[in-house]
Amino acid sequence: MHKRLAHGLAVFLCVAGLGAAQGNSGSDHDRTSPAKTQKPKPATKSTHSNAKRTHPYQVGTASWYGSYFDGKETASGEPFDMYDLTAAHPTLPLGTYVKVTNLRNGKTVVVRVNDRGPVVEGRIIDLSYEAARVLNLEHQGIQTVRLDLVSEPQTVAMLRPVARLQ
């Protein structure tokens, strides 16, 4: 159920474009050094206004992985499918839903964490090819993103079906 939900659903939300692309594009074979990432900060509510605001769980560089890993077993035990809306994160519990916002263009997608990574120093999340495509970062390879934790009931309510591109 979770795999089908993550696979067939995405949400595009408009958020003010902030940030910029960093560094050179990564590749599927760029995964050799051990991960050294920032310790994530939990989301907290801001109390200085009446509006309900949250702080991001993390802000940093995202990369993506695709065909080289397609079909290989993930940390959750399921085979990696580059067309599912999934991601690798070093510390979040497997099965956690994360809203990822591309800070350059404001595009947003909700992914399910099903793997560990990234293994390239300085990156906070590795997205599946499909998630990278939704965020329009498949050509840049890496991009500054914002991560927000999303509860499963909120995820189901927020998402709408998106047809899988062949």
Backbone as JSON Lines, residues from 0, in Angstrom:
{"i":0,"aa":"M","n":[0.83,-1.19,0.0],"ca":[0.0,0.0,0.0],"c":[0.87,1.25,0.0]}
{"i":1,"aa":"H","n":[1.89,1.26,0.89],"ca":[2.75,2.44,0.97],"c":[3.49,2.65,-0.34]}
{"i":2,"aa":"K","n":[3.95,1.53,-0.94],"ca":[4.71,1.65,-2.18],"c":[3.82,2.21,-3.27]}
{"i":3,"aa":"R","n":[2.58,1.71,-3.37],"ca":[1.66,2.2,-4.38],"c":[1.32,3.66,-4.14]}
{"i":4,"aa":"L","n":[1.12,4.04,-2.88],"ca":[0.81,5.42,-2.54],"c":[1.97,6.33,-2.94]}
{"i":5,"aa":"A","n":[3.18,5.96,-2.56],"ca":[4.35,6.78,-2.88],"c":[4.59,6.8,-4.37]}
{"i":6,"aa":"H","n":[4.3,5.68,-5.03],"ca":[4.56,5.58,-6.47],"c":[3.6,6.45,-7.28]}
{"i":7,"aa":"G","n":[2.33,6.41,-6.94],"ca":[1.34,7.03,-7.8],"c":[0.9,8.42,-7.41]}
{"i":8,"aa":"L","n":[1.49,8.98,-6.37],"ca":[1.02,10.26,-5.89],"c":[2.13,11.28,-5.77]}
{"i":9,"aa":"A","n":[1.85,12.51,-6.1],"ca":[2.8,13.62,-5.92],"c":[2.0,14.88,-5.72]}
{"i":10,"aa":"V","n":[2.59,15.86,-5.11],"ca":[1.9,17.12,-4.93],"c":[2.85,18.23,-5.36]}
{"i":11,"aa":"F","n":[2.29,19.15,-6.11],"ca":[3.07,20.29,-6.56],"c":[2.56,21.52,-5.83]}
{"i":12,"aa":"L","n":[3.33,22.07,-4.96],"ca":[2.95,23.26,-4.21],"c":[3.87,24.41,-4.59]}
{"i":13,"aa":"C","n":[3.33,25.56,-4.63],"ca":[4.15,26.73,-4.93],"c":[4.72,27.3,-3.64]}
{"i":14,"aa":"V","n":[6.01,27.46,-3.62],"ca":[6.73,28.07,-2.5],"c":[7.68,29.07,-3.12]}
{"i":15,"aa":"A","n":[7.88,30.19,-2.5],"ca":[8.77,31.2,-3.06],"c":[10.12,30.59,-3.39]}
{"i":16,"aa":"G","n":[10.61,30.84,-4.59],"ca":[11.91,30.31,-5.0],"c":[13.03,31.04,-4.27]}
{"i":17,"aa":"L","n":[13.78,30.29,-3.49],"ca":[14.93,30.82,-2.77],"c":[16.13,30.03,-3.22]}
{"i":18,"aa":"G","n":[17.23,29.98,-2.71],"ca":[18.32,29.06,-2.98],"c":[18.8,29.01,-4.42]}
{"i":19,"aa":"A","n":[19.81,28.19,-4.66],"ca":[20.38,28.04,-5.99],"c":[21.07,26.71,-6.11]}
{"i":20,"aa":"A","n":[21.32,26.29,-7.34],"ca":[22.03,25.03,-7.56],"c":[23.44,25.14,-7.02]}
{"i":21,"aa":"Q","n":[23.95,24.02,-6.54],"ca":[25.3,24.01,-6.0],"c":[26.13,22.96,-6.71]}
{"i":22,"aa":"G","n":[27.33,23.31,-7.07],"ca":[28.3,22.35,-7.55],"c":[27.92,21.71,-8.87]}
{"i":23,"aa":"N","n":[28.7,20.68,-9.22],"ca":[28.49,19.95,-10.46],"c":[27.42,18.89,-10.28]}
{"i":24,"aa":"S","n":[26.89,18.45,-11.37],"ca":[25.88,17.4,-11.37],"c":[26.5,16.1,-10.88]}
{"i":25,"aa":"G","n":[25.74,15.35,-10.06],"ca":[26.19,14.04,-9.59],"c":[25.82,12.98,-10.6]}
{"i":26,"aa":"S","n":[26.23,11.75,-10.36],"ca":[25.84,10.65,-11.23],"c":[25.59,9.43,-10.37]}
{"i":27,"aa":"D","n":[25.02,8.42,-10.98],"ca":[24.73,7.18,-10.25],"c":[25.99,6.53,-9.71]}
{"i":28,"aa":"H","n":[27.13,6.75,-10.33],"ca":[28.37,6.1,-9.91],"c":[29.15,6.95,-8.91]}
{"i":29,"aa":"D","n":[28.55,8.06,-8.45],"ca":[29.22,9.03,-7.58],"c":[28.98,8.71,-6.11]}
{"i":30,"aa":"R","n":[28.84,7.43,-5.76],"ca":[28.41,7.07,-4.42],"c":[29.46,6.21,-3.71]}
{"i":31,"aa":"T","n":[30.66,6.74,-3.52],"ca":[31.71,5.9,-2.95],"c":[32.19,6.34,-1.58]}
{"i":32,"aa":"S","n":[32.06,7.61,-1.21],"ca":[32.56,8.05,0.08],"c":[31.49,7.91,1.15]}
{"i":33,"aa":"P","n":[31.9,7.64,2.41],"ca":[30.91,7.47,3.48],"c":[30.15,8.76,3.75]}
{"i":34,"aa":"A","n":[28.92,8.61,4.23],"ca":[28.07,9.78,4.51],"c":[28.53,10.51,5.76]}
{"i":35,"aa":"K","n":[28.63,11.81,5.65],"ca":[28.87,12.67,6.8],"c":[27.91,13.82,6.63]}
{"i":36,"aa":"T","n":[26.76,13.76,7.32],"ca":[25.73,14.76,7.13],"c":[25.49,15.52,8.42]}
{"i":37,"aa":"Q","n":[24.81,16.67,8.27],"ca":[24.46,17.45,9.43],"c":[23.45,16.69,10.26]}
{"i":38,"aa":"K","n":[23.49,16.9,11.57],"ca":[22.49,16.29,12.43],"c":[21.18,17.0,12.18]}
{"i":39,"aa":"P","n":[20.1,16.26,11.84],"ca":[18.84,16.9,11.53],"c":[18.24,17.57,12.76]}
{"i":40,"aa":"K","n":[17.53,18.67,12.52],"ca":[16.84,19.37,13.59],"c":[15.36,19.09,13.45]}
{"i":41,"aa":"P","n":[14.68,18.73,14.55],"ca":[13.26,18.44,14.45],"c":[12.46,19.71,14.13]}
{"i":42,"aa":"A","n":[11.34,19.52,13.43],"ca":[10.47,20.64,13.1],"c":[9.85,21.2,14.38]}
{"i":43,"aa":"T","n":[9.79,22.5,14.49],"ca":[9.18,23.15,15.65],"c":[8.27,24.26,15.17]}
{"i":44,"aa":"K","n":[7.3,24.61,15.99],"ca":[6.37,25.67,15.63],"c":[6.89,27.02,16.07]}
{"i":45,"aa":"S","n":[6.65,28.02,15.25],"ca":[7.0,29.4,15.58],"c":[5.85,30.0,16.36]}
{"i":46,"aa":"T","n":[6.14,30.76,17.41],"ca":[5.08,31.33,18.24],"c":[4.99,32.84,18.13]}
{"i":47,"aa":"H","n":[5.75,33.48,17.22],"ca":[5.76,34.93,17.18],"c":[4.63,35.54,16.36]}
{"i":48,"aa":"S","n":[3.76,34.74,15.73],"ca":[2.62,35.3,15.01],"c":[1.44,34.37,15.14]}
{"i":49,"aa":"N","n":[0.29,34.84,14.71],"ca":[-0.92,34.03,14.77],"c":[-0.93,32.95,13.69]}
{"i":50,"aa":"A","n":[-0.19,33.16,12.62],"ca":[-0.14,32.18,11.54],"c":[0.6,30.93,11.99]}
{"i":51,"aa":"K","n":[0.11,29.78,11.55],"ca":[0.74,28.52,11.9],"c":[1.95,28.32,10.99]}
{"i":52,"aa":"R","n":[3.15,28.38,11.53],"ca":[4.38,28.22,10.76],"c":[5.22,27.13,11.39]}
{"i":53,"aa":"T","n":[5.99,26.46,10.55],"ca":[6.9,25.45,11.07],"c":[8.29,25.73,10.52]}
{"i":54,"aa":"H","n":[9.27,25.29,11.25],"ca":[10.64,25.37,10.79],"c":[10.92,24.11,9.99]}
{"i":55,"aa":"P","n":[11.75,24.18,8.98],"ca":[12.05,22.97,8.2],"c":[12.78,21.95,9.06]}
{"i":56,"aa":"Y","n":[12.6,20.69,8.73],"ca":[13.34,19.63,9.4],"c":[14.81,19.75,9.04]}
{"i":57,"aa":"Q","n":[15.11,19.98,7.76],"ca":[16.47,20.18,7.28],"c":[16.43,21.03,6.01]}
{"i":58,"aa":"V","n":[17.49,21.77,5.79],"ca":[17.71,22.46,4.52],"c":[19.13,22.12,4.1]}
{"i":59,"aa":"G","n":[19.28,21.71,2.86],"ca":[20.61,21.33,2.37],"c":[20.55,20.84,0.95]}
{"i":60,"aa":"T","n":[21.58,20.12,0.55],"ca":[21.71,19.67,-0.83],"c":[21.13,18.27,-1.01]}
{"i":61,"aa":"A","n":[20.28,18.15,-2.03],"ca":[19.72,16.85,-2.42],"c":[20.38,16.4,-3.71]}
{"i":62,"aa":"S","n":[20.46,15.09,-3.86],"ca":[20.91,14.49,-5.12],"c":[19.9,13.4,-5.46]}
{"i":63,"aa":"W","n":[20.12,12.71,-6.57],"ca":[19.21,11.64,-6.94],"c":[19.98,10.43,-7.46]}
{"i":64,"aa":"Y","n":[19.3,9.29,-7.4],"ca":[19.9,8.08,-7.94],"c":[18.87,7.35,-8.79]}
{"i":65,"aa":"G","n":[19.36,6.65,-9.8],"ca":[18.43,6.1,-10.78],"c":[18.78,4.74,-11.29]}
{"i":66,"aa":"S","n":[19.02,4.64,-12.6],"ca":[19.09,3.35,-13.3],"c":[20.17,2.41,-12.78]}
{"i":67,"aa":"Y","n":[21.29,2.93,-12.33],"ca":[22.36,2.07,-11.84],"c":[21.89,1.23,-10.65]}
{"i":68,"aa":"F","n":[21.0,1.79,-9.82],"ca":[20.52,1.1,-8.62],"c":[19.15,0.45,-8.82]}
{"i":69,"aa":"D","n":[18.51,0.65,-9.97],"ca":[17.16,0.13,-10.21],"c":[17.14,-1.38,-10.02]}
{"i":70,"aa":"G","n":[16.22,-1.85,-9.19],"ca":[16.06,-3.27,-8.91],"c":[16.9,-3.79,-7.76]}
{"i":71,"aa":"K","n":[17.89,-3.02,-7.3],"ca":[18.71,-3.46,-6.17],"c":[17.95,-3.27,-4.87]}
{"i":72,"aa":"E","n":[18.26,-4.09,-3.89],"ca":[17.56,-4.05,-2.61],"c":[17.89,-2.77,-1.83]}
{"i":73,"aa":"T","n":[16.84,-2.16,-1.28],"ca":[17.01,-0.97,-0.43],"c":[17.13,-1.4,1.02]}
{"i":74,"aa":"A","n":[17.41,-0.47,1.9],"ca":[17.54,-0.77,3.33],"c":[16.23,-1.3,3.9]}
{"i":75,"aa":"S","n":[15.1,-0.98,3.29],"ca":[13.8,-1.47,3.77],"c":[13.54,-2.9,3.3]}
{"i":76,"aa":"G","n":[14.38,-3.41,2.41],"ca":[14.21,-4.77,1.9],"c":[13.48,-4.83,0.57]}
{"i":77,"aa":"E","n":[12.87,-3.74,0.16],"ca":[12.16,-3.73,-1.12],"c":[13.13,-3.37,-2.24]}
{"i":78,"aa":"P","n":[12.86,-3.81,-3.46],"ca":[13.73,-3.44,-4.57],"c":[13.56,-1.95,-4.9]}
{"i":79,"aa":"F","n":[14.66,-1.29,-5.23],"ca":[14.6,0.11,-5.62],"c":[13.94,0.23,-6.97]}
{"i":80,"aa":"D","n":[12.96,1.11,-7.07],"ca":[12.3,1.41,-8.33],"c":[12.49,2.9,-8.58]}
{"i":81,"aa":"M","n":[13.26,3.24,-9.59],"ca":[13.59,4.63,-9.85],"c":[12.37,5.47,-10.21]}
{"i":82,"aa":"Y","n":[11.23,4.83,-10.5],"ca":[10.0,5.55,-10.83],"c":[9.04,5.67,-9.66]}
{"i":83,"aa":"D","n":[9.43,5.19,-8.48],"ca":[8.64,5.4,-7.26],"c":[9.05,6.73,-6.64]}
{"i":84,"aa":"L","n":[8.16,7.31,-5.87],"ca":[8.47,8.55,-5.15],"c":[9.06,8.17,-3.79]}
{"i":85,"aa":"T","n":[10.35,7.84,-3.81],"ca":[11.03,7.39,-2.61],"c":[12.34,8.14,-2.46]}
{"i":86,"aa":"A","n":[13.0,7.92,-1.29],"ca":[14.25,8.62,-1.03],"c":[15.08,7.84,-0.03]}
{"i":87,"aa":"A","n":[16.37,8.19,0.0],"ca":[17.3,7.66,0.99],"c":[17.68,8.8,1.93]}
{"i":88,"aa":"H","n":[17.58,8.54,3.23],"ca":[17.96,9.53,4.25],"c":[18.79,8.81,5.3]}
{"i":89,"aa":"P","n":[19.82,9.47,5.84],"ca":[20.71,8.77,6.78],"c":[20.11,8.42,8.13]}
{"i":90,"aa":"T","n":[19.13,9.19,8.62],"ca":[18.67,8.98,9.99],"c":[17.17,8.82,10.18]}
{"i":91,"aa":"L","n":[16.35,9.32,9.28],"ca":[14.9,9.22,9.45],"c":[14.46,7.76,9.42]}
{"i":92,"aa":"P","n":[13.47,7.39,10.23],"ca":[12.98,6.01,10.22],"c":[12.45,5.63,8.83]}
{"i":93,"aa":"L","n":[12.72,4.4,8.43],"ca":[12.2,3.9,7.16],"c":[10.68,3.98,7.21]}
{"i":94,"aa":"G","n":[10.06,4.41,6.13],"ca":[8.61,4.58,6.07],"c":[8.15,6.0,6.36]}
{"i":95,"aa":"T","n":[9.07,6.88,6.77],"ca":[8.73,8.27,7.05],"c":[8.41,9.0,5.74]}
{"i":96,"aa":"Y","n":[7.37,9.83,5.78],"ca":[7.03,10.66,4.63],"c":[7.65,12.04,4.81]}
{"i":97,"aa":"V","n":[8.27,12.55,3.73],"ca":[8.97,13.83,3.77],"c":[8.52,14.67,2.58]}
{"i":98,"aa":"K","n":[8.13,15.91,2.85],"ca":[7.84,16.85,1.76],"c":[9.17,17.51,1.41]}
{"i":99,"aa":"V","n":[9.57,17.4,0.15],"ca":[10.83,17.96,-0.33],"c":[10.49,19.13,-1.25]}
{"i":100,"aa":"T","n":[11.05,20.31,-0.94],"ca":[10.8,21.5,-1.75],"c":[12.1,21.93,-2.41]}
{"i":101,"aa":"N","n":[12.07,22.06,-3.73],"ca":[13.2,22.58,-4.48],"c":[13.2,24.1,-4.26]}
{"i":102,"aa":"L","n":[14.19,24.62,-3.57],"ca":[14.21,26.03,-3.21],"c":[14.53,26.94,-4.39]}
{"i":103,"aa":"R","n":[14.95,26.4,-5.48],"ca":[15.23,27.22,-6.67],"c":[13.95,27.53,-7.43]}
{"i":104,"aa":"N","n":[13.05,26.55,-7.55],"ca":[11.85,26.75,-8.36],"c":[10.54,26.6,-7.6]}
{"i":105,"aa":"G","n":[10.59,26.21,-6.33],"ca":[9.38,26.1,-5.51],"c":[8.6,24.82,-5.7]}
{"i":106,"aa":"K","n":[9.02,23.91,-6.58],"ca":[8.3,22.66,-6.78],"c":[8.48,21.76,-5.57]}
{"i":107,"aa":"T","n":[7.42,21.01,-5.26],"ca":[7.4,20.18,-4.06],"c":[6.89,18.79,-4.38]}
{"i":108,"aa":"V","n":[7.43,17.8,-3.69],"ca":[6.97,16.42,-3.83],"c":[7.04,15.76,-2.45]}
{"i":109,"aa":"V","n":[6.16,14.81,-2.2],"ca":[6.2,14.02,-0.97],"c":[6.77,12.65,-1.32]}
{"i":110,"aa":"V","n":[7.81,12.25,-0.59],"ca":[8.46,10.96,-0.82],"c":[8.42,10.13,0.46]}
{"i":111,"aa":"R","n":[8.6,8.83,0.28],"ca":[8.68,7.91,1.42],"c":[10.13,7.45,1.55]}
{"i":112,"aa":"V","n":[10.68,7.54,2.75],"ca":[12.05,7.09,3.0],"c":[12.04,5.56,3.03]}
{"i":113,"aa":"N","n":[12.8,4.94,2.11],"ca":[12.88,3.48,2.09],"c":[14.32,2.98,1.99]}
{"i":114,"aa":"D","n":[15.28,3.91,2.11],"ca":[16.68,3.53,1.95],"c":[17.55,4.43,2.81]}
{"i":115,"aa":"R","n":[18.81,4.05,2.95],"ca":[19.79,4.84,3.7],"c":[20.72,5.52,2.71]}
{"i":116,"aa":"G","n":[21.2,6.66,3.07],"ca":[22.07,7.45,2.21],"c":[21.79,8.9,2.5]}
{"i":117,"aa":"P","n":[22.28,9.83,1.76],"ca":[23.24,9.67,0.67],"c":[24.63,9.37,1.21]}
{"i":118,"aa":"V","n":[25.47,8.85,0.35],"ca":[26.82,8.52,0.78],"c":[27.83,9.58,0.36]}
{"i":119,"aa":"V","n":[27.38,10.6,-0.34],"ca":[28.28,11.69,-0.73],"c":[28.22,12.76,0.36]}
{"i":120,"aa":"E","n":[29.37,13.14,0.87],"ca":[29.46,14.11,1.95],"c":[28.76,15.42,1.58]}
{"i":121,"aa":"G","n":[28.04,15.97,2.55],"ca":[27.4,17.27,2.37],"c":[25.99,17.21,1.81]}
{"i":122,"aa":"R","n":[25.5,16.05,1.46],"ca":[24.14,15.93,0.94],"c":[23.22,15.38,2.02]}
{"i":123,"aa":"I","n":[21.97,15.87,2.06],"ca":[21.06,15.47,3.14],"c":[20.05,14.42,2.72]}
{"i":124,"aa":"I","n":[19.81,14.26,1.42],"ca":[18.83,13.28,0.95],"c":[19.18,12.88,-0.48]}
{"i":125,"aa":"D","n":[18.93,11.6,-0.81],"ca":[19.05,11.09,-2.17],"c":[17.63,10.75,-2.62]}
{"i":126,"aa":"L","n":[17.2,11.34,-3.71],"ca":[15.85,11.13,-4.22],"c":[15.86,10.11,-5.34]}
{"i":127,"aa":"S","n":[14.73,9.42,-5.53],"ca":[14.59,8.57,-6.7],"c":[14.56,9.46,-7.94]}
{"i":128,"aa":"Y","n":[14.81,8.86,-9.1],"ca":[14.77,9.63,-10.35],"c":[13.42,10.32,-10.5]}
{"i":129,"aa":"E","n":[12.33,9.61,-10.22],"ca":[10.99,10.19,-10.41],"c":[10.78,11.41,-9.51]}
{"i":130,"aa":"A","n":[11.22,11.34,-8.26],"ca":[11.09,12.5,-7.36],"c":[11.93,13.66,-7.89]}
{"i":131,"aa":"A","n":[13.13,13.37,-8.39],"ca":[13.98,14.42,-8.96],"c":[13.32,15.03,-10.19]}
{"i":132,"aa":"R","n":[12.66,14.21,-10.99],"ca":[11.98,14.7,-12.18],"c":[10.84,15.64,-11.8]}
{"i":133,"aa":"V","n":[10.06,15.26,-10.78],"ca":[8.95,16.08,-10.32],"c":[9.47,17.45,-9.84]}
{"i":134,"aa":"L","n":[10.62,17.44,-9.17],"ca":[11.21,18.68,-8.66],"c":[11.99,19.45,-9.73]}
{"i":135,"aa":"N","n":[12.1,18.86,-10.91],"ca":[12.84,19.46,-12.02],"c":[14.32,19.64,-11.68]}
{"i":136,"aa":"L","n":[14.91,18.62,-11.06],"ca":[16.35,18.69,-10.77],"c":[17.12,17.51,-11.35]}
{"i":137,"aa":"E","n":[16.46,16.73,-12.22],"ca":[17.14,15.57,-12.79],"c":[18.31,15.98,-13.69]}
{"i":138,"aa":"H","n":[18.27,17.16,-14.29],"ca":[19.35,17.59,-15.16],"c":[20.49,18.25,-14.38]}
{"i":139,"aa":"Q","n":[20.17,18.96,-13.29],"ca":[21.21,19.59,-12.49],"c":[21.96,18.55,-11.66]}
{"i":140,"aa":"G","n":[21.27,17.5,-11.25],"ca":[21.9,16.45,-10.44],"c":[21.81,16.72,-8.96]}
{"i":141,"aa":"I","n":[22.07,17.94,-8.54],"ca":[21.95,18.31,-7.14],"c":[21.25,19.67,-7.05]}
{"i":142,"aa":"Q","n":[20.63,19.93,-5.89],"ca":[19.9,21.18,-5.71],"c":[19.68,21.42,-4.22]}
{"i":143,"aa":"T","n":[19.55,22.67,-3.83],"ca":[19.22,23.02,-2.46],"c":[17.73,22.77,-2.24]}
{"i":144,"aa":"V","n":[17.42,22.02,-1.18],"ca":[16.03,21.67,-0.88],"c":[15.72,21.91,0.58]}
{"i":145,"aa":"R","n":[14.43,21.93,0.86],"ca":[13.92,22.0,2.23],"c":[13.17,20.7,2.48]}
{"i":146,"aa":"L","n":[13.41,20.09,3.64],"ca":[12.69,18.87,4.03],"c":[11.74,19.21,5.17]}
{"i":147,"aa":"D","n":[10.49,18.78,5.04],"ca":[9.49,18.91,6.1],"c":[8.87,17.54,6.33]}
{"i":148,"aa":"L","n":[8.76,17.14,7.59],"ca":[8.15,15.86,7.91],"c":[6.64,15.97,7.73]}
{"i":149,"aa":"V","n":[6.04,14.9,7.2],"ca":[4.61,14.86,6.95],"c":[4.07,13.58,7.56]}
{"i":150,"aa":"S","n":[2.97,13.68,8.32],"ca":[2.38,12.47,8.89],"c":[1.62,11.73,7.79]}
{"i":151,"aa":"E","n":[1.46,10.43,7.94],"ca":[0.82,9.63,6.91],"c":[-0.61,10.09,6.61]}
{"i":152,"aa":"P","n":[-1.48,10.36,7.62],"ca":[-2.83,10.85,7.29],"c":[-2.8,12.19,6.53]}
{"i":153,"aa":"Q","n":[-1.88,13.09,6.9],"ca":[-1.76,14.35,6.17],"c":[-1.32,14.08,4.73]}
{"i":154,"aa":"T","n":[-0.44,13.12,4.57],"ca":[0.07,12.79,3.24],"c":[-1.07,12.34,2.34]}
{"i":155,"aa":"V","n":[-1.9,11.44,2.83],"ca":[-3.0,10.92,2.03],"c":[-3.96,12.06,1.66]}
{"i":156,"aa":"A","n":[-4.24,12.96,2.6],"ca":[-5.15,14.07,2.35],"c":[-4.57,15.07,1.36]}
{"i":157,"aa":"M","n":[-3.25,15.28,1.38],"ca":[-2.6,16.3,0.55],"c":[-2.36,15.85,-0.89]}
{"i":158,"aa":"L","n":[-2.18,14.57,-1.1],"ca":[-1.73,14.08,-2.39],"c":[-2.88,13.88,-3.36]}
{"i":159,"aa":"R","n":[-2.56,13.99,-4.63],"ca":[-3.51,13.67,-5.68],"c":[-2.8,12.74,-6.66]}
{"i":160,"aa":"P","n":[-3.54,11.84,-7.32],"ca":[-2.89,10.9,-8.24],"c":[-2.2,11.61,-9.39]}
{"i":161,"aa":"V","n":[-1.05,11.06,-9.78],"ca":[-0.31,11.54,-10.92],"c":[0.01,10.34,-11.78]}
{"i":162,"aa":"A","n":[-0.26,10.43,-13.08],"ca":[0.01,9.32,-13.97],"c":[1.51,9.1,-14.11]}
{"i":163,"aa":"R","n":[1.9,7.85,-14.1],"ca":[3.32,7.49,-14.29],"c":[3.69,7.66,-15.75]}
{"i":164,"aa":"L","n":[4.76,8.38,-16.0],"ca":[5.22,8.58,-17.37],"c":[6.03,7.37,-17.82]}
{"i":165,"aa":"Q","n":[5.82,6.95,-19.03],"ca":[6.55,5.79,-19.56],"c":[7.77,6.23,-20.28]}
